[in-house]
Coordinates of N, CA, C and O in Angstrom, one line a residue:
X1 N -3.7 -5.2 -142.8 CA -4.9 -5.3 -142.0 C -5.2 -3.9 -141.4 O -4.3 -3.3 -140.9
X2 N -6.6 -3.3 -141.6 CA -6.9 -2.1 -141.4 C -7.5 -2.3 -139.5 O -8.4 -3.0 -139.1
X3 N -6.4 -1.3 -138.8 CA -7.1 -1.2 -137.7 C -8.1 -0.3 -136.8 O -8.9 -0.3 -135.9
X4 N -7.5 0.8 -138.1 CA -8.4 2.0 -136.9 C -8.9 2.7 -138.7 O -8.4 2.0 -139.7
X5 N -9.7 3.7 -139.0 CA -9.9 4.5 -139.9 C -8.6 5.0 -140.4 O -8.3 4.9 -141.6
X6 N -7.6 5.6 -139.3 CA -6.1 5.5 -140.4 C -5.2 5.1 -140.3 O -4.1 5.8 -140.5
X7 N -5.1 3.7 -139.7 CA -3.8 3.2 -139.4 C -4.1 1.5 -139.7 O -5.2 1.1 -139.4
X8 N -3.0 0.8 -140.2 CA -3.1 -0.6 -140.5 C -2.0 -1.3 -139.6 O -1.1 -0.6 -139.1
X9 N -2.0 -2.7 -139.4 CA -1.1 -3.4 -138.5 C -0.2 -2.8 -138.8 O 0.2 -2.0 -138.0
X10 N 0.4 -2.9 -140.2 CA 1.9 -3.0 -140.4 C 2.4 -1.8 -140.1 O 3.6 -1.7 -139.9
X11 N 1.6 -0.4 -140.1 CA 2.5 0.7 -139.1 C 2.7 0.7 -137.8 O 3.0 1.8 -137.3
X12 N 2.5 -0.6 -136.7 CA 3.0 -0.6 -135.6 C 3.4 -1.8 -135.6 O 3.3 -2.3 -134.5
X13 N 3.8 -2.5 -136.5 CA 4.3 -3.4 -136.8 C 5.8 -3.7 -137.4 O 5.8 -3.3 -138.6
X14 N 7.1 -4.4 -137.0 CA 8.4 -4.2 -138.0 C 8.5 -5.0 -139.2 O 8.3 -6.2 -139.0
X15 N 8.8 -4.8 -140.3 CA 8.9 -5.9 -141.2 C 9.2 -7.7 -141.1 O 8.9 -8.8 -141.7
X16 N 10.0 -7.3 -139.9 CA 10.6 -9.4 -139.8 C 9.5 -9.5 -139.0 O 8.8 -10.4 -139.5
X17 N 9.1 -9.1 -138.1 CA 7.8 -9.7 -137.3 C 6.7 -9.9 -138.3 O 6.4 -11.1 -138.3
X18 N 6.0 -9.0 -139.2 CA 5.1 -9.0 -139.8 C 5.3 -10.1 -140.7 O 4.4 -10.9 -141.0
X19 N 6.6 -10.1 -141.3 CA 6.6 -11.3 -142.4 C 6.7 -12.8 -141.8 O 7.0 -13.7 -142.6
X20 N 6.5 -12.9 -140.6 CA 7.1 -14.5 -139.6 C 5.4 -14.8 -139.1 O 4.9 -15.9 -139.0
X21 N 4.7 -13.4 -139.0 CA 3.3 -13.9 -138.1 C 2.2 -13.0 -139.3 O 1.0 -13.3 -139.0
X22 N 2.5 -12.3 -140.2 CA 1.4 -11.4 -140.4 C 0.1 -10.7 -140.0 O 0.2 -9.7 -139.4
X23 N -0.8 -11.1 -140.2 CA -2.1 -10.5 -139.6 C -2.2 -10.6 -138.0 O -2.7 -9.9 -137.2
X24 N -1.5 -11.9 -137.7 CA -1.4 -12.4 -136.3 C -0.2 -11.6 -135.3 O 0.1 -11.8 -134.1
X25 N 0.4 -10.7 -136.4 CA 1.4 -9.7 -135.2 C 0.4 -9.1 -134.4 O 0.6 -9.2 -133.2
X26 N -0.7 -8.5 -134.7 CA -1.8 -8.0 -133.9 C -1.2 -8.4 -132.2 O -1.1 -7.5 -131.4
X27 N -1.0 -9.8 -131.8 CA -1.4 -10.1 -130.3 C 0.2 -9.2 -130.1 O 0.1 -8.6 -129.1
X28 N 1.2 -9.2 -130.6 CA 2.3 -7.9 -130.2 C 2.0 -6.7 -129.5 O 2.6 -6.2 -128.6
X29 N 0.8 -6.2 -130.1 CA 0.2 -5.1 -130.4 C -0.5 -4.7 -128.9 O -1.3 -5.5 -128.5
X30 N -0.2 -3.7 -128.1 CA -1.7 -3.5 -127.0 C -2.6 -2.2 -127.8 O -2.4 -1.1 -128.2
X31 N -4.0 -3.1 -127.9 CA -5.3 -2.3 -128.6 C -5.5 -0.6 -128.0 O -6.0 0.4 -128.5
X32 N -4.8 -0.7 -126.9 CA -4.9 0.5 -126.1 C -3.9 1.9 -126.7 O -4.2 3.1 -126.7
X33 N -2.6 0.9 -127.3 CA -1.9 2.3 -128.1 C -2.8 2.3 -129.3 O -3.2 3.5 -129.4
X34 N -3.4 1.7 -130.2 CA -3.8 1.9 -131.4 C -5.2 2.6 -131.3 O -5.8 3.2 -132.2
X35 N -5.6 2.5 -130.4 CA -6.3 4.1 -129.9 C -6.3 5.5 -129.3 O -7.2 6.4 -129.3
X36 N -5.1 5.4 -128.8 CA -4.4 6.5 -128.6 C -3.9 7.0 -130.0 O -4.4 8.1 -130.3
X37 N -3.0 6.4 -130.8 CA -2.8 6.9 -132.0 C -4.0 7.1 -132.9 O -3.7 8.0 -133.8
X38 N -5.2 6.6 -133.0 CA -6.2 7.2 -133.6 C -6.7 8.3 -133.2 O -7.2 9.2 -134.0
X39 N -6.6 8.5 -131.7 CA -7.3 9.5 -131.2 C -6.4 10.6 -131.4 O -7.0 11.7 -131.5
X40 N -5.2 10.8 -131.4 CA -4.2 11.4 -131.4 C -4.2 12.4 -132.7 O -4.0 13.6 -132.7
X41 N -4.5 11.2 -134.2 CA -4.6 11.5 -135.4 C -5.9 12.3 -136.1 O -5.9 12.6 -137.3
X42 N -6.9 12.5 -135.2 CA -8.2 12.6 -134.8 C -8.2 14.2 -134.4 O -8.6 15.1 -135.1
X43 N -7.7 14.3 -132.9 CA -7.7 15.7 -132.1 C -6.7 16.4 -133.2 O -7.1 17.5 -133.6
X44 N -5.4 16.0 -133.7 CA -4.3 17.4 -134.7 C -4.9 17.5 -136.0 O -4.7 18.4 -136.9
X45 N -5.8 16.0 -136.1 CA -6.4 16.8 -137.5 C -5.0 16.3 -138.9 O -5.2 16.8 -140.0
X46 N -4.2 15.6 -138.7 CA -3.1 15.7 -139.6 C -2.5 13.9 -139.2 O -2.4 13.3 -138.2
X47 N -2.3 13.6 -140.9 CA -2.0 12.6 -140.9 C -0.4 12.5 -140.2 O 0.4 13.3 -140.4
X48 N -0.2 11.3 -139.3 CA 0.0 10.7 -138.5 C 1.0 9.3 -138.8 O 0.5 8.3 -138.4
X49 N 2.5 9.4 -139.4 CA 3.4 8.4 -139.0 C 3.9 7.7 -138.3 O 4.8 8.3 -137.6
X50 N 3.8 6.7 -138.2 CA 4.2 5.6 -137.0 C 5.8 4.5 -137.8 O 7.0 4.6 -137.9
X51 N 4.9 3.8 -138.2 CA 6.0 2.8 -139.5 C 5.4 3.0 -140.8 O 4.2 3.3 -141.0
X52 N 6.5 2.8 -141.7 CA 5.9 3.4 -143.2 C 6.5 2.5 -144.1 O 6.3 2.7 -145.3
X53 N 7.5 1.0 -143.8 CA 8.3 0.3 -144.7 C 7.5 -0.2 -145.3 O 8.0 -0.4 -146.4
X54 N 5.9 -0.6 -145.2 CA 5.1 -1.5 -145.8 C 4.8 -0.3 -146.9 O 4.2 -0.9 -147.8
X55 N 4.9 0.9 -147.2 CA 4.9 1.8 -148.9 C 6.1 2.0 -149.0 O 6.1 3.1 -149.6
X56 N 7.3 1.6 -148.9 CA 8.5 2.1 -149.0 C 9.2 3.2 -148.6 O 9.9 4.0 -149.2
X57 N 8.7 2.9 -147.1 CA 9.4 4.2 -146.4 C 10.3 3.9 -145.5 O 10.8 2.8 -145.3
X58 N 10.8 5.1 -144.6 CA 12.0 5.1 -144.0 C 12.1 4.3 -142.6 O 13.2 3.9 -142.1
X59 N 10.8 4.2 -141.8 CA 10.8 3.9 -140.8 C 10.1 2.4 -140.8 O 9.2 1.9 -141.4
X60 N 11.0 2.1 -139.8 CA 11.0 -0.1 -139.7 C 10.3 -0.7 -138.1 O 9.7 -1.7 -137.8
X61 N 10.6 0.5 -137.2 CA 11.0 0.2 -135.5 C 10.1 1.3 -135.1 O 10.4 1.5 -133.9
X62 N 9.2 2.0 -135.5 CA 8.5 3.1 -134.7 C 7.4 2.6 -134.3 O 6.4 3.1 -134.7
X63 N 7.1 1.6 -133.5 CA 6.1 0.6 -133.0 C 6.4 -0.1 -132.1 O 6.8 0.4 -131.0
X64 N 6.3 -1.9 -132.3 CA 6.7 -2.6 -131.6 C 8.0 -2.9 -132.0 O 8.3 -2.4 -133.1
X65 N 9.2 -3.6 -131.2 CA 10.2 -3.6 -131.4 C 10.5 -5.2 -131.0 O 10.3 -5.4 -129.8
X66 N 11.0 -6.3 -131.6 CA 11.4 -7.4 -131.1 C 12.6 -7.8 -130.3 O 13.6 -7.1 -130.3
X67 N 12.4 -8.8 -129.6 CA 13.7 -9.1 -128.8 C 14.7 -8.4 -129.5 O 15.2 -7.3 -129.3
X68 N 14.9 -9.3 -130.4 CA 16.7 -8.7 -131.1 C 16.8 -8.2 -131.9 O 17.7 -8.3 -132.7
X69 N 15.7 -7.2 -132.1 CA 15.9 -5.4 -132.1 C 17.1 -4.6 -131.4 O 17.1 -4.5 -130.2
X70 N 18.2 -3.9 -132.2 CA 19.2 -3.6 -131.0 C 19.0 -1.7 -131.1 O 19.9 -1.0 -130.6
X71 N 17.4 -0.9 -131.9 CA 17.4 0.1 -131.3 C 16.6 0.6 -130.2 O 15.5 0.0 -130.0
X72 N 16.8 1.5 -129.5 CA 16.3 1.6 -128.3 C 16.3 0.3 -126.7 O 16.5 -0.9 -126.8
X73 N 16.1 1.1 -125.5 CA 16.2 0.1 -124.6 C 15.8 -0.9 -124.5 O 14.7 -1.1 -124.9
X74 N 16.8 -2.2 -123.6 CA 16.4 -3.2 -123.7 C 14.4 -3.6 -122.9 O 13.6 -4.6 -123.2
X75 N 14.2 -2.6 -122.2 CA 12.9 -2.4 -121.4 C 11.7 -1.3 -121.6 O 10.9 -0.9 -120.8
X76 N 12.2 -0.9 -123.1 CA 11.2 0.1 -123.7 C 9.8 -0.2 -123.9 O 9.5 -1.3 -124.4
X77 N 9.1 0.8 -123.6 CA 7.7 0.1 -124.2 C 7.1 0.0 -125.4 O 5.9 -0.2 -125.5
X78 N 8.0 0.2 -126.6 CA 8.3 -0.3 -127.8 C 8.2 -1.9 -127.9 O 7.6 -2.5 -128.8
X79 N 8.7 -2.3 -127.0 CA 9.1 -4.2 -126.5 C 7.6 -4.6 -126.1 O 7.2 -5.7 -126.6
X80 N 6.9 -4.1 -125.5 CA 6.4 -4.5 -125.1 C 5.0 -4.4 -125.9 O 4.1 -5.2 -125.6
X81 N 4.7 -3.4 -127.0 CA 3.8 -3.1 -127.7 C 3.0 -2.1 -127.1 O 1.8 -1.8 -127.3
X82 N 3.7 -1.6 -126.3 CA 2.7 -0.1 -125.6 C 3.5 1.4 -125.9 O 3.7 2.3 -125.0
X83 N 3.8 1.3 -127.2 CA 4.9 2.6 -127.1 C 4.8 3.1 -128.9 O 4.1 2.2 -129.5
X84 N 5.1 4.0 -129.4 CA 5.1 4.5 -130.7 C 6.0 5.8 -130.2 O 6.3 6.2 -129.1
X85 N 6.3 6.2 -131.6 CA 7.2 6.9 -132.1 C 6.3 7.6 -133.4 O 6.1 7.0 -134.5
X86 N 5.7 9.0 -132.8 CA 4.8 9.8 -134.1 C 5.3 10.7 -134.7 O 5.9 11.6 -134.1
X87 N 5.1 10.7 -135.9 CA 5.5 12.1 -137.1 C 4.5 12.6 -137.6 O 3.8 12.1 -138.5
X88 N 4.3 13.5 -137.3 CA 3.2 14.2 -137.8 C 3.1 15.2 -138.3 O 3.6 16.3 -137.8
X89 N 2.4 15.0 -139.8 CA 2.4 15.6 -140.6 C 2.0 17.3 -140.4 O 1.0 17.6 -139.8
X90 N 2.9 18.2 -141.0 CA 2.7 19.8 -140.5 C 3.1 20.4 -139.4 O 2.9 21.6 -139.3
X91 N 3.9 19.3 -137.9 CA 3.7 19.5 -136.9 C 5.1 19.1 -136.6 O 5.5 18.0 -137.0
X92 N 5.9 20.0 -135.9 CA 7.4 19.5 -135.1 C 6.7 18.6 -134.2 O 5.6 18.6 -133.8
X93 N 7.6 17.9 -134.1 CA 7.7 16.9 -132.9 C 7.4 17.9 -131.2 O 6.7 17.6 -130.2
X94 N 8.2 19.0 -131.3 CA 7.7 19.7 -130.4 C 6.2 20.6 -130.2 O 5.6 20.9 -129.2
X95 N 6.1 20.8 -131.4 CA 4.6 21.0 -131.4 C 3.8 20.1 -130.9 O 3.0 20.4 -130.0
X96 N 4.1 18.7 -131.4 CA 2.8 17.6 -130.4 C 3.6 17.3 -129.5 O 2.9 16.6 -128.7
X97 N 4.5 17.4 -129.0 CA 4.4 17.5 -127.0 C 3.7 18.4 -126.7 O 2.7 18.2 -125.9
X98 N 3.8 20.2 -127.4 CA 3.5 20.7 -126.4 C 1.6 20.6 -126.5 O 0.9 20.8 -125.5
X99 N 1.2 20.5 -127.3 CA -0.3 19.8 -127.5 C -0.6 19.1 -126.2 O -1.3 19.5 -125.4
X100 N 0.3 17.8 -126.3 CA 0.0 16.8 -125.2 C -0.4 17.5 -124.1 O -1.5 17.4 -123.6
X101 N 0.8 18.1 -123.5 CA 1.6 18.8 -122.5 C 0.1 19.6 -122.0 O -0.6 19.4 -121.0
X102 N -0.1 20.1 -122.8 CA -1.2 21.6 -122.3 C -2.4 20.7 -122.2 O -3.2 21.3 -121.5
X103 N -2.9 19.6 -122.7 CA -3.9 19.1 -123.4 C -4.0 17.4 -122.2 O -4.9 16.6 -122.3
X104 N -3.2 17.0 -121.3 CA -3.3 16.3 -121.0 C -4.5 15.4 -120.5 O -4.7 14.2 -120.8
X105 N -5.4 16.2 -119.7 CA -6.4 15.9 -119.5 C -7.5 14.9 -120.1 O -8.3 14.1 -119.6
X106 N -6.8 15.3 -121.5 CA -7.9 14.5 -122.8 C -7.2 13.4 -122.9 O -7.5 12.3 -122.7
X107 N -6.0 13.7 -123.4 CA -5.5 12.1 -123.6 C -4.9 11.5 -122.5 O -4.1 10.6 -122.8
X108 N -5.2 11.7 -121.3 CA -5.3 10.6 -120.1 C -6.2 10.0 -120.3 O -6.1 8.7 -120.3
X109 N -7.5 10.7 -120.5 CA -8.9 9.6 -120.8 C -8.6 8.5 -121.8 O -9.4 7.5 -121.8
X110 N -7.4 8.5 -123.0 CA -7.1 7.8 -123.9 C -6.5 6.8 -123.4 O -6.6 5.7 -123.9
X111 N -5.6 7.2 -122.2 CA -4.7 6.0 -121.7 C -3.1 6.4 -121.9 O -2.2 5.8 -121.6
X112 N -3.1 7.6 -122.4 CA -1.5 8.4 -122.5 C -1.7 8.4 -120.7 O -2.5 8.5 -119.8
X113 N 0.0 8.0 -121.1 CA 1.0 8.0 -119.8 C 1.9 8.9 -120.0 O 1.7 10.0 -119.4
X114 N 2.8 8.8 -120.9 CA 4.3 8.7 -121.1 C 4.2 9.5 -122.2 O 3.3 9.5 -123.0
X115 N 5.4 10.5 -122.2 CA 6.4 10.8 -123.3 C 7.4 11.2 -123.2 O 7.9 11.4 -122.1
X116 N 8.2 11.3 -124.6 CA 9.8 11.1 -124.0 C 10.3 12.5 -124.4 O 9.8 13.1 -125.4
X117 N 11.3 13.1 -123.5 CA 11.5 14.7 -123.3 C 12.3 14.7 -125.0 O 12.7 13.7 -125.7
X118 N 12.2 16.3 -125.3 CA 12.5 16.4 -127.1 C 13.7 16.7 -127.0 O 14.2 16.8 -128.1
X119 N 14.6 16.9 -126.0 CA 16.5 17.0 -126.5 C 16.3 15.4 -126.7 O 17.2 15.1 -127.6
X120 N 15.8 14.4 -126.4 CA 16.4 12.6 -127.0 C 15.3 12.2 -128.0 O 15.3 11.0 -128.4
X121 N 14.3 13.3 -128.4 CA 13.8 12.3 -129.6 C 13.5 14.3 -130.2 O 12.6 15.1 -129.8
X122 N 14.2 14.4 -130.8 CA 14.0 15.8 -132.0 C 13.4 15.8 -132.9 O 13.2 16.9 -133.5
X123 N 12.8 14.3 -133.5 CA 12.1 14.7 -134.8 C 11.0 13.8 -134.9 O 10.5 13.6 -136.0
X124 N 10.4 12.9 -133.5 CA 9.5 12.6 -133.4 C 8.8 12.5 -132.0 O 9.6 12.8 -131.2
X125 N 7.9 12.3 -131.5 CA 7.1 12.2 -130.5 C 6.6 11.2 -129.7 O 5.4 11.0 -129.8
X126 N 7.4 10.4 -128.9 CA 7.0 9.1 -128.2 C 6.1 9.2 -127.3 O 6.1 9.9 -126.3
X127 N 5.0 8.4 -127.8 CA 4.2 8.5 -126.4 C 4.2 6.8 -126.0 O 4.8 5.9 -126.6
X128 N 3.3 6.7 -124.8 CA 3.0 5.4 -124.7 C 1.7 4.8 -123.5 O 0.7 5.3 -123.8
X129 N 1.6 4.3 -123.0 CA 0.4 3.6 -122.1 C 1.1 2.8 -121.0 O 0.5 1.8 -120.5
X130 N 2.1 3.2 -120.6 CA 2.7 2.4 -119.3 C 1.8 2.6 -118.1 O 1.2 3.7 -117.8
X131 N 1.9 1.3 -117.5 CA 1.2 2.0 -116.2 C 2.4 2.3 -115.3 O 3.4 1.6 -115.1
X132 N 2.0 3.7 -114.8 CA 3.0 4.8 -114.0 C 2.5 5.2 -112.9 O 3.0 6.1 -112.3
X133 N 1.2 4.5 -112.4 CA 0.6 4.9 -111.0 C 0.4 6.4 -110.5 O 0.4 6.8 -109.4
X134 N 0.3 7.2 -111.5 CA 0.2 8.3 -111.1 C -1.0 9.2 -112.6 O -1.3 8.7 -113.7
X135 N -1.5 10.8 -112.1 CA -2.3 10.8 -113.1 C -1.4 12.2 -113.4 O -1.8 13.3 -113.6
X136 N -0.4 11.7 -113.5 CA 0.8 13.1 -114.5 C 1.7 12.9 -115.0 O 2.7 12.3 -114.5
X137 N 1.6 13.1 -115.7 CA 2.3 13.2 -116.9 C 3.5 13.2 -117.0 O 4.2 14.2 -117.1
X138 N 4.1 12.0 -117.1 CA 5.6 10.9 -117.3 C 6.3 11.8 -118.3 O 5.8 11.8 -119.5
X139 N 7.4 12.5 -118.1 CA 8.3 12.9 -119.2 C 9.7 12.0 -119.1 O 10.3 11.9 -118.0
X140 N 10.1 11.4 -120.1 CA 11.4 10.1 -119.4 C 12.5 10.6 -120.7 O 12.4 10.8 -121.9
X141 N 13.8 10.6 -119.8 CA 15.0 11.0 -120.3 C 15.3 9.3 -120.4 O 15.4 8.7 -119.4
X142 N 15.6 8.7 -121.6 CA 16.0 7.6 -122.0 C 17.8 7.4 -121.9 O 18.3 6.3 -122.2

């Protein structure tokens, strides 16, 4: 199911969820990351990995995450469908922090909250939509 111009359910979607609910994993989903990650894929200009098992790729869990899912925390916003995990194409993982980082301004208007510091995620870029009551910029050591 196509959600945005370049992204479909099943990249923020895990395989056993998708295959139990399909098109209907969507209510997993908050509409709010799947515009962030558009807009995200949009501003660097460069395609944009989230989950990729639906063409035979490596990543299963860079989305939503189900109950008994056992990676990442039990209270991640992975769980809750407000969280992603990005690879982006041409770009270290530290390159799109520091994008973010310097660039906040813009993707607060998106609904970026959150990302997660790069010594605990080195080769990809978590962002997410938590609400954090504050208008700066959440860096969270997991």
């Amino acid at each position: 199911m196509k959600l945005t111009a370049n992204f479909t359910l099943q990249e923020f979607i895990d395989p056993n969820t998708y295959a139990k609910y399909g098109d209907s994993s969507i209510w997993f989903i908050d509409p709010r990351i799947v515009n962030l990650a558009q807009f995200t894929r949009e501003r660097l200009g460069k395609p944009c990995t989230i989950n990729n098992w639906s063409n035979g790729g490596q990543y299963s869990y860079s989305g939503f995450r189900p109950p008994e899912c056992t990676i990442g925390a039990k209270l991640s916003q992975h769980r809750f469908g407000r969280g992603i995990d990005l690879k982006v194409s041409g770009m270290t993982a530290d390159e799109v922090r520091e994008d973010i980082i310097t660039n906040f301004d813009v993707y607060k208007k998106v609904g970026l909250t959150t990302i997660e510091d790069g010594a605990y995620a080195p080769t990809w870029c978590h962002i997410d939509i938590r609400d954090t009551k504050s208008d700066k910029l959440k860096i969270v050591k997991p």
